[in-house]
Coordinates of C-alpha atoms and ligand atoms in Angstrom, one line a residue:
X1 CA 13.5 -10.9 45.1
X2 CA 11.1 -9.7 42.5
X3 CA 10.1 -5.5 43.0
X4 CA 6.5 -5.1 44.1
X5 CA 3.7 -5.6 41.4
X6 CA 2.2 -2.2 43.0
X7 CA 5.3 -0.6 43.1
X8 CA 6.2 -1.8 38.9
X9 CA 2.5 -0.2 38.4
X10 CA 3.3 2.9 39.7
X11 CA 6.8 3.2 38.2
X12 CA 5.3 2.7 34.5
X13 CA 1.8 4.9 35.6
X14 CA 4.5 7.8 36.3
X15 CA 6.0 7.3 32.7
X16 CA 2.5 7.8 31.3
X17 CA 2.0 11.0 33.4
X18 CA 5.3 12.3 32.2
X19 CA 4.6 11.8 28.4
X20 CA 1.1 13.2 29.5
X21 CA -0.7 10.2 28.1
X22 CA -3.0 9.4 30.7
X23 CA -5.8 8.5 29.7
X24 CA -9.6 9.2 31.8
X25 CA -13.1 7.6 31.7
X26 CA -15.8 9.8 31.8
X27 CA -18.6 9.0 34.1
X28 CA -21.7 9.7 31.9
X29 CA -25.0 9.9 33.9
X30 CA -28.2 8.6 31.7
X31 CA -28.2 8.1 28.3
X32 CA -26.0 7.4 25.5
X33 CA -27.0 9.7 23.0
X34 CA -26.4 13.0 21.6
X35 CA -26.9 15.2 24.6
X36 CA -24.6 14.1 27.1
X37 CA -24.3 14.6 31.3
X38 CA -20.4 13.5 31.3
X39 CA -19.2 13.8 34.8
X40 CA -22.0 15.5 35.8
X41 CA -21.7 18.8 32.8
X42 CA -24.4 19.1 29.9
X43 CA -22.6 18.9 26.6
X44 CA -23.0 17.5 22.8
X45 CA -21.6 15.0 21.8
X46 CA -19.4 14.9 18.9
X47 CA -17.0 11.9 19.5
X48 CA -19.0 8.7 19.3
X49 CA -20.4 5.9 16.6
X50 CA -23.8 5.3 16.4
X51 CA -23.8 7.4 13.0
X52 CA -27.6 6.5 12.6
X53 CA -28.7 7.7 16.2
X54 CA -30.2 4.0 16.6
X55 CA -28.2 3.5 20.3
X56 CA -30.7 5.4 22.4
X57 CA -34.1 4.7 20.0
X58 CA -36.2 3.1 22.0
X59 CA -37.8 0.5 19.6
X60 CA -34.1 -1.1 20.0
X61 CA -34.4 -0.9 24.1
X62 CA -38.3 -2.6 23.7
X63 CA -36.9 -5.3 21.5
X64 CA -34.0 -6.0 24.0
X65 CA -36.5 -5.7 27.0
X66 CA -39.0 -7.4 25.4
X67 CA -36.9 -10.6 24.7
X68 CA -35.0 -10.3 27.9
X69 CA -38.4 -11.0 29.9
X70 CA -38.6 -14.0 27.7
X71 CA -35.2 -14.9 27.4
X72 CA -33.4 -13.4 30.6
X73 CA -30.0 -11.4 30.1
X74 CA -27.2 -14.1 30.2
X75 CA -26.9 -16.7 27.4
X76 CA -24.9 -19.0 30.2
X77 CA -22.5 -20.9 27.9
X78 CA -20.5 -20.5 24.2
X79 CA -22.3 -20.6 21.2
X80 CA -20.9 -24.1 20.9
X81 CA -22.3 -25.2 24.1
X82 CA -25.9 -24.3 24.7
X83 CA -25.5 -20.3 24.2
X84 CA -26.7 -20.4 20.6
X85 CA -30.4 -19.0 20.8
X86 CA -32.6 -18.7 18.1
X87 CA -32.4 -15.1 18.4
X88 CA -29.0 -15.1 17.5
X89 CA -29.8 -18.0 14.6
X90 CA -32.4 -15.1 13.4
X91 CA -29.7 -12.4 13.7
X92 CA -27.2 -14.3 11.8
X93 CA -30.0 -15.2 9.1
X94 CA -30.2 -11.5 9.0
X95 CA -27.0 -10.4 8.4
X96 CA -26.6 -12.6 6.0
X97 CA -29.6 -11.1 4.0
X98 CA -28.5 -7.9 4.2
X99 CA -25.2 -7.9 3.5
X100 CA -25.5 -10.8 0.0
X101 CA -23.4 -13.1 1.9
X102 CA -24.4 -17.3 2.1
X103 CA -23.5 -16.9 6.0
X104 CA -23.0 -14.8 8.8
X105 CA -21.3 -15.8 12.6
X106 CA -22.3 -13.3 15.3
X107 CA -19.5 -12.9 17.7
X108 CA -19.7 -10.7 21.2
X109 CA -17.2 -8.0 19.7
X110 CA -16.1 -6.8 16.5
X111 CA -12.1 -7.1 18.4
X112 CA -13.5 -10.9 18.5
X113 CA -14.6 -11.7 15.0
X114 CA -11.6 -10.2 13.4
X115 CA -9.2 -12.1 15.8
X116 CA -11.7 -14.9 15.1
X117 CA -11.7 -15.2 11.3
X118 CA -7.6 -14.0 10.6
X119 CA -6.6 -16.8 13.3
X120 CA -9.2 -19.2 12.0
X121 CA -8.4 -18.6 7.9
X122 CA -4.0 -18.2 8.3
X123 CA -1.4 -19.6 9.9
X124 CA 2.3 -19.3 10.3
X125 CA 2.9 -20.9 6.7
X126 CA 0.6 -18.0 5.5
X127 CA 1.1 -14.4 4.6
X128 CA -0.7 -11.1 5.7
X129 CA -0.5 -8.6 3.6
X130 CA -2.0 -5.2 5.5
X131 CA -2.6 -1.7 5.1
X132 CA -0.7 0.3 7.8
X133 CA -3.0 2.0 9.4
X134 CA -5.5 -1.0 10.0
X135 CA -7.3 -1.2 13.3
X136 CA -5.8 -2.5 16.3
X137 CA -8.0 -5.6 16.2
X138 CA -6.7 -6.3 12.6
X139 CA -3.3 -6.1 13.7
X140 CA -3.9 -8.4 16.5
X141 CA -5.4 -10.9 15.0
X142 CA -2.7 -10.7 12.3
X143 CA -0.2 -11.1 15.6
X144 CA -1.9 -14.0 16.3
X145 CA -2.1 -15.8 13.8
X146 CA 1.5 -16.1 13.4
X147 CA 1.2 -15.5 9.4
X148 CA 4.6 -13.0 8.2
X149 CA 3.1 -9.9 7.7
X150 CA 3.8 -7.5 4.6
X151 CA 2.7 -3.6 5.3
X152 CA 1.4 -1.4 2.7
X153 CA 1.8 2.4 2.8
X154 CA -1.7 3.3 4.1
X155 CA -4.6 3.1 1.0
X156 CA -1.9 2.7 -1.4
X157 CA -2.9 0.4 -4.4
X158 CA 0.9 0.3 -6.2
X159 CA 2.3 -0.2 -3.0
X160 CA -0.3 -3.1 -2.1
X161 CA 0.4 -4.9 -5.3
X162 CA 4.4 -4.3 -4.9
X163 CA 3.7 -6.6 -1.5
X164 CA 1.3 -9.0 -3.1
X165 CA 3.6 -10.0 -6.3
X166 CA 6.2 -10.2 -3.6
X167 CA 4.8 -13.1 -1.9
X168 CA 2.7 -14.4 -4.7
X169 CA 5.3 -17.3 -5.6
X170 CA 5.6 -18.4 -2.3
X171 CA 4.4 -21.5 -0.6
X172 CA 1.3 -20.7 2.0
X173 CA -2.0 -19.0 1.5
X174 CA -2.2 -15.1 1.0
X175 CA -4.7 -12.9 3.1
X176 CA -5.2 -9.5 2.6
X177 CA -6.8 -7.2 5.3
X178 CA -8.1 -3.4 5.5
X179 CA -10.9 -1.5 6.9
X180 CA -13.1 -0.3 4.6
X181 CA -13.3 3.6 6.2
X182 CA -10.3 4.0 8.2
X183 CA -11.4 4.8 11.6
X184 CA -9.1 7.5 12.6
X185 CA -9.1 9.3 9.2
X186 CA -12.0 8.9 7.9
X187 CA -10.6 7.9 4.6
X188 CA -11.8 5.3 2.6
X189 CA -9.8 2.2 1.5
X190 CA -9.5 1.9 -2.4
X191 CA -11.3 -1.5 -2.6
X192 CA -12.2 -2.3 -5.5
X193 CA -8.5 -1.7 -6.5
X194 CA -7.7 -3.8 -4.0
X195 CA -10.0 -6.6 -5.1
X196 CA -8.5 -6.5 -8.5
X197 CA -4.7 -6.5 -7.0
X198 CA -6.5 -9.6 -4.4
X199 CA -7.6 -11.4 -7.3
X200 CA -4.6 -10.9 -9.8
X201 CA -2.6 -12.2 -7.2
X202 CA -4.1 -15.2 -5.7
X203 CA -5.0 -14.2 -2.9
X204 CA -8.2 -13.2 -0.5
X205 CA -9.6 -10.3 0.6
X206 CA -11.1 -9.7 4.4
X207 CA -12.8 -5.9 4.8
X208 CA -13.7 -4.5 8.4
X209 CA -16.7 -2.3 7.3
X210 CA -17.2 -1.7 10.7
X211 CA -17.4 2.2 9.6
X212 CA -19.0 2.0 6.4
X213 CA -22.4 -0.6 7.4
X214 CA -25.4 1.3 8.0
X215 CA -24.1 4.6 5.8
X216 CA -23.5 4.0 2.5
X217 CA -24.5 1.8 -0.2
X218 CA -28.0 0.4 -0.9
X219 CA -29.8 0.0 2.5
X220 CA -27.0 0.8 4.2
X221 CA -24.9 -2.5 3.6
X222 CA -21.9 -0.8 3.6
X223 CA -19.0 0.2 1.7
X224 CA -18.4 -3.3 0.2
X225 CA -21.9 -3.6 -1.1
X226 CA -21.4 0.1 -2.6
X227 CA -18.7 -0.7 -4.5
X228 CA -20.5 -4.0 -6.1
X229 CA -18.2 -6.4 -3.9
X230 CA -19.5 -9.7 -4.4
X231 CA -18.0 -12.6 -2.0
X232 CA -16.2 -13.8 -4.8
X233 CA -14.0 -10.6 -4.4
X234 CA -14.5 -10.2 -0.7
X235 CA -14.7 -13.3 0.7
X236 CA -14.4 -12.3 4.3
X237 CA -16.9 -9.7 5.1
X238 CA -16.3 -8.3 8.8
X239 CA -18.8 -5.8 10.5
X240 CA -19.9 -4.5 14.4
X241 CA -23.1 -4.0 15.7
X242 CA -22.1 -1.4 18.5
X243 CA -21.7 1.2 15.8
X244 CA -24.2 2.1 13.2
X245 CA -26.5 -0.9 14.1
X246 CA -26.9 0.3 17.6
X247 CA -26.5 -2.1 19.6
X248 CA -23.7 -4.3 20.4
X249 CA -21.8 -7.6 19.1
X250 CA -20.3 -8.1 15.7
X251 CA -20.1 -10.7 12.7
X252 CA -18.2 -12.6 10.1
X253 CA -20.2 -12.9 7.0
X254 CA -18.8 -14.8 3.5
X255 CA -19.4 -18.4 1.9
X256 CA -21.3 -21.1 4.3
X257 CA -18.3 -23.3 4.0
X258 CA -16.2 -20.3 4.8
X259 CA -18.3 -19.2 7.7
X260 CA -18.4 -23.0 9.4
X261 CA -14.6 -23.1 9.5
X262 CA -14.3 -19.9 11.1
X263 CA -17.2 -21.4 13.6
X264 CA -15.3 -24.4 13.8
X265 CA -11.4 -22.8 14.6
X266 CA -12.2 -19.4 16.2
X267 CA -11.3 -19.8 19.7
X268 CA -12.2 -16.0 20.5
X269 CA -15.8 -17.5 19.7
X270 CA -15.0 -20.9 21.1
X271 CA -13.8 -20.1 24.5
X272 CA -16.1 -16.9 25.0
X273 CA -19.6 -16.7 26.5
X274 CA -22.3 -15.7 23.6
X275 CA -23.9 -12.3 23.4
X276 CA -26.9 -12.2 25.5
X277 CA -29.9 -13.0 22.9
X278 CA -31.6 -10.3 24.3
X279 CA -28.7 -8.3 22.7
X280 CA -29.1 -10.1 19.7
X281 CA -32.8 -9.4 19.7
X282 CA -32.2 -5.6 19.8
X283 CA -29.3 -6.1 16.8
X284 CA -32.1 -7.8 14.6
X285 CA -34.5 -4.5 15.2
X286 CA -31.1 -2.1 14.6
X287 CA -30.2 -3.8 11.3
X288 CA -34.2 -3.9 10.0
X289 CA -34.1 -0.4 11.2
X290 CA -30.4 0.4 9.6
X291 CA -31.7 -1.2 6.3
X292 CA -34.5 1.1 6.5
X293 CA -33.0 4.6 7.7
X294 CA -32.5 6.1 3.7
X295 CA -33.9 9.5 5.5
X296 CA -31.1 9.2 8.2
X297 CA -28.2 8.4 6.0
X298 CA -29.2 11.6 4.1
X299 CA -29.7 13.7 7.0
X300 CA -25.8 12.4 8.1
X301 CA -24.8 12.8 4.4
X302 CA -26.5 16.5 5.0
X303 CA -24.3 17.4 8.1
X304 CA -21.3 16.2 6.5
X305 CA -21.6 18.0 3.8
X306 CA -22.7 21.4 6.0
X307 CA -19.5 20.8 8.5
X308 CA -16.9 20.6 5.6
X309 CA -18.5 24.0 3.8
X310 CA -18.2 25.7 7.3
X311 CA -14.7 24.6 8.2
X312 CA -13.3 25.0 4.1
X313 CA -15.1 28.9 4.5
X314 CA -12.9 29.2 7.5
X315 CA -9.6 27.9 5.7
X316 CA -9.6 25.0 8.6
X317 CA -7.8 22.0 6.8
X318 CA -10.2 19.1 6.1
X319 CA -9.2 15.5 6.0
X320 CA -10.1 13.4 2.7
X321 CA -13.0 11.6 4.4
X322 CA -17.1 11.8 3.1
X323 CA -17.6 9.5 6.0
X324 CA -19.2 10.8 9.4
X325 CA -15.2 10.8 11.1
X326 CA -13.8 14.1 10.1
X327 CA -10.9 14.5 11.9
X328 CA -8.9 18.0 11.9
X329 CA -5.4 17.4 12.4
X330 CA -3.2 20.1 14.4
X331 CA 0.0 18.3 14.8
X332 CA 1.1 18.3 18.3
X333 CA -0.2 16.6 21.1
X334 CA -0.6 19.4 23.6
X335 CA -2.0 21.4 20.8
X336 CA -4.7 18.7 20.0
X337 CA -5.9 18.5 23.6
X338 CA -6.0 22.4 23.8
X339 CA -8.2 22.4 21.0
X340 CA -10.7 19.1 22.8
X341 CA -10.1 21.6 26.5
X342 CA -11.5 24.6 24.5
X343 CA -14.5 23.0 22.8
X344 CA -15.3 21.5 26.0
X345 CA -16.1 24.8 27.6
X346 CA -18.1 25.6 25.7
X347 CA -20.5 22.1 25.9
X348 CA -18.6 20.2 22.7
X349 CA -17.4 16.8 23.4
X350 CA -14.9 16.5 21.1
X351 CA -12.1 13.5 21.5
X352 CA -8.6 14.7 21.0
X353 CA -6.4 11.5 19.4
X354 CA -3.0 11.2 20.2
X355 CA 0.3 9.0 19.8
X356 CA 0.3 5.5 19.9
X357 CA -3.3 5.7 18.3
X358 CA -2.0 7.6 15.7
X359 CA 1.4 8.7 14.5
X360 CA 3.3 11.4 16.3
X361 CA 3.3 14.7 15.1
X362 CA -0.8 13.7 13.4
X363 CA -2.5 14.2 16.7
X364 CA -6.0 15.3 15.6
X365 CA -9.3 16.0 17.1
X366 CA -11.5 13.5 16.0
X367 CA -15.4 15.0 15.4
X368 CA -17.8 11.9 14.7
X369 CA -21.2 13.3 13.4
X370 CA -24.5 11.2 13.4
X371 CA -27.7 11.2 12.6
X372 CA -29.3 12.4 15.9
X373 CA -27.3 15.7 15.5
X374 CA -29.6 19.2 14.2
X375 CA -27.9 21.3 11.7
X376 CA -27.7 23.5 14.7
X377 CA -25.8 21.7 16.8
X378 CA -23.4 21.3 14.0
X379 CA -23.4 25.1 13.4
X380 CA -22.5 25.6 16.9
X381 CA -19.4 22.8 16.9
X382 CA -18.2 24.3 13.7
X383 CA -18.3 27.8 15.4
X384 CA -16.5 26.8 18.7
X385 CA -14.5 25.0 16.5
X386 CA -13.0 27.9 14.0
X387 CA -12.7 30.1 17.0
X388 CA -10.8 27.6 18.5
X389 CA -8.7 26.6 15.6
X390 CA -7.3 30.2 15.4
X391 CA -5.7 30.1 18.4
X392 CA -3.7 26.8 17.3
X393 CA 0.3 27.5 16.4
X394 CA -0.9 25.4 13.8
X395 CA -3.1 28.1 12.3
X396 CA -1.0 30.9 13.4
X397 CA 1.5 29.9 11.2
X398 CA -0.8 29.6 8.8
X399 CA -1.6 33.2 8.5
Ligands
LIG1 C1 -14.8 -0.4 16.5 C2 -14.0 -1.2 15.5 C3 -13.8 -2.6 15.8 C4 -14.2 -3.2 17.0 O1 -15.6 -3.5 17.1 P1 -16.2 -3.6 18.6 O2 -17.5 -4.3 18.3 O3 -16.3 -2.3 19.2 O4 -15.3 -4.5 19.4 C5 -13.2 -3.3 14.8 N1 -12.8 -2.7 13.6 C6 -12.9 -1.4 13.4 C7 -12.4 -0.8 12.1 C8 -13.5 -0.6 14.4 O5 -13.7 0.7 14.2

């Protein structure tokens, strides 16, 4: 006789309590932006995405409301089916514009499209070749896909093109996959590099700029477009819209013959409900409005720039990153949660990050700044933060 499903739950929950990994949603009350009620306490928040404040601007919620009274909220059916609406035709259109692709697919999630498109492009006669730290939707589509995967050290070019010339004889197509601005580091892939190393060695490159749309290059099309990335060397362009955009949903963008075969093969689109168009509509306004938002990427760019100078003033070790994730590293897990425990009494919602997310003995607080914080509220973090930090055996041993 089998043991009880409820009894095998609570068997493996205990093993999560003992390595003190549970892990707790907090009930916030209201809105999603910068000033939080989580579980009922005021605080600021420091540890989300939506790096251009667009998530709780309300020209996004009257273009969702808007279209919703027109529309209603479900799309009732896949894209393939009768879920494709032409607000999600517009949104595509969109994308497409502002990224300098031929073609973008909208998909519900960005997990989606990148299970979508690796799935859809390579098979088990191909080859992944990956950065180590890519995210877990990378690595699952990779999974997936049944391709034999080749790990580089993280952002390491020589190590990149030892893997690449390594497989480059070999029978089956080649695929190589990183995020653009690694999303628990903050540090930013070497793409052009890689582009070169892609191209040398016959093979493609696919870039999750899921971190780097909406704050850098021009109009905010990302770290691809800032680094002159045509789709000749990125050919597989992946993005969300729950991040900088604002709303929710994500894409595919390359080639128009690329992006119908990916429409064609990915069952993650396929076999999945569309995004509400009323979603979509609100992703149209948060992409004119990203495109836009020069005066909020500075004002980011700003705080950035005013958080490092506070923490470096204070000898608190900063992280290679000039994107809005600057995590500071303490080491230990208990150490990293002291540090989240501490800011948090004092109204700073900072996210501590801890094994399996990232490697043990790297646990980290993770501060995300955006565009909706003041130079104030920053101030204050990077106050709570230093006093805090002291009391870290990390820093002790330091001194
Ligand atoms: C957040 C994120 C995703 C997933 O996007 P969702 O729309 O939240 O599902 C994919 N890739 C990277 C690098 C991300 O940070």
């Amino acid at each position: 006789m089998s043991a009880s499903l409820k009894a095998m739950a609570r068997e493996r929950l205990a093993a999560i309590d003992a390595a003190g990994r549970r892990r707790r949603r907090r009930v916030i009350t209201g809105g999603h932006g910068v000033a939080l009620a989580a579980d009922d306490a005021a605080c600021i928040n420091f540890c989300n995405n939506d790096y251009l404040g667009l998530a709780t601007d309300p020209r996004l919620a009257d273009a969702l409301a808007t279209a919703a009274g027109r529309v209603g909220t479900g799309s009732a059916a896949s894209q393939m089916v009768t879920g494709h609406n032409a607000e999600h035709a517009g949104l595509e259109a969109d994308l497409a514009d502002w990224l300098g692709r031929e073609a973008a697919l909208v998909f519900s999630t960005g997990y989606a499209a990148n299970l979508g498109a690796i799935t859809s492009l390579v098979g088990k006669a191909d080859h992944v070749i990956a950065d180590a730290r890519n995210h877990a939707s990378l690595i699952d589509g990779t999974r997936l896909s049944g391709a034999a995967k080749h790990i580089y050290a993280h952002a390491d070019l020589a190590d990149a093109e030892t893997r690449l010339a390594g497989v480059a004889g070999q029978p089956g197509h080649r695929l190589l996959v990183t995020d653009s601005v690694f999303s628990m580091d903050g540090y930013t892939a070497p793409l052009a590099g890689l582009a070169e190393h892609a191209r040398a060695h016959d093979a493609w490159l696919l870039v999750d700029d899921a971190h780097g749309l909406g704050l850098f290059g021009p109009g905010g099309a990302g770290r691809v477009a800032e680094a002159g990335l045509d789709s000749a060397r990125v050919p597989v362009l992946t993005g969300t819209l729950g991040k900088s955009v604002g709303a929710a949903g994500a894409f595919v963008a390359g080639d128009a013959d690329v992006i119908e075969l990916i429409l064609q093969q990915a069952r993650s689109l396929i076999f999945s409900t569309a995004m509400p168009p009323a979603v979509a509509a609100a992703a149209r306004r948060g992409v004119e409005l990203s495109r836009a938002a020069d005066d909020r990427r500075a004002h980011v760019h700003g705080l950035i720039a005013r958080f490092r100078t506070r923490l470096a003033q204070a000898s608190v070790p900063l992280a290679a990153s000039d994107s809005p994730i600057q995590p500071v590293v303490v080491g230990e897990e208990a150490a990293a949660l002291d540090l989240s425990a501490r800011l948090a009494e004092r109204g700073y919602l900072v996210g501590a990050i801890r094994p399996p997310t990232v490697a043990p003995g790297t646990s980290r607080l993770r501060v995300t700044l955006t565009a909706a914080h003041t130079p104030e509220q920053v101030d204050g973090l990077c106050e709570a933060l230093v006093a805090a930090w002291q009391q870290t055996p990390a820093a002790r041993q330091a001194s």
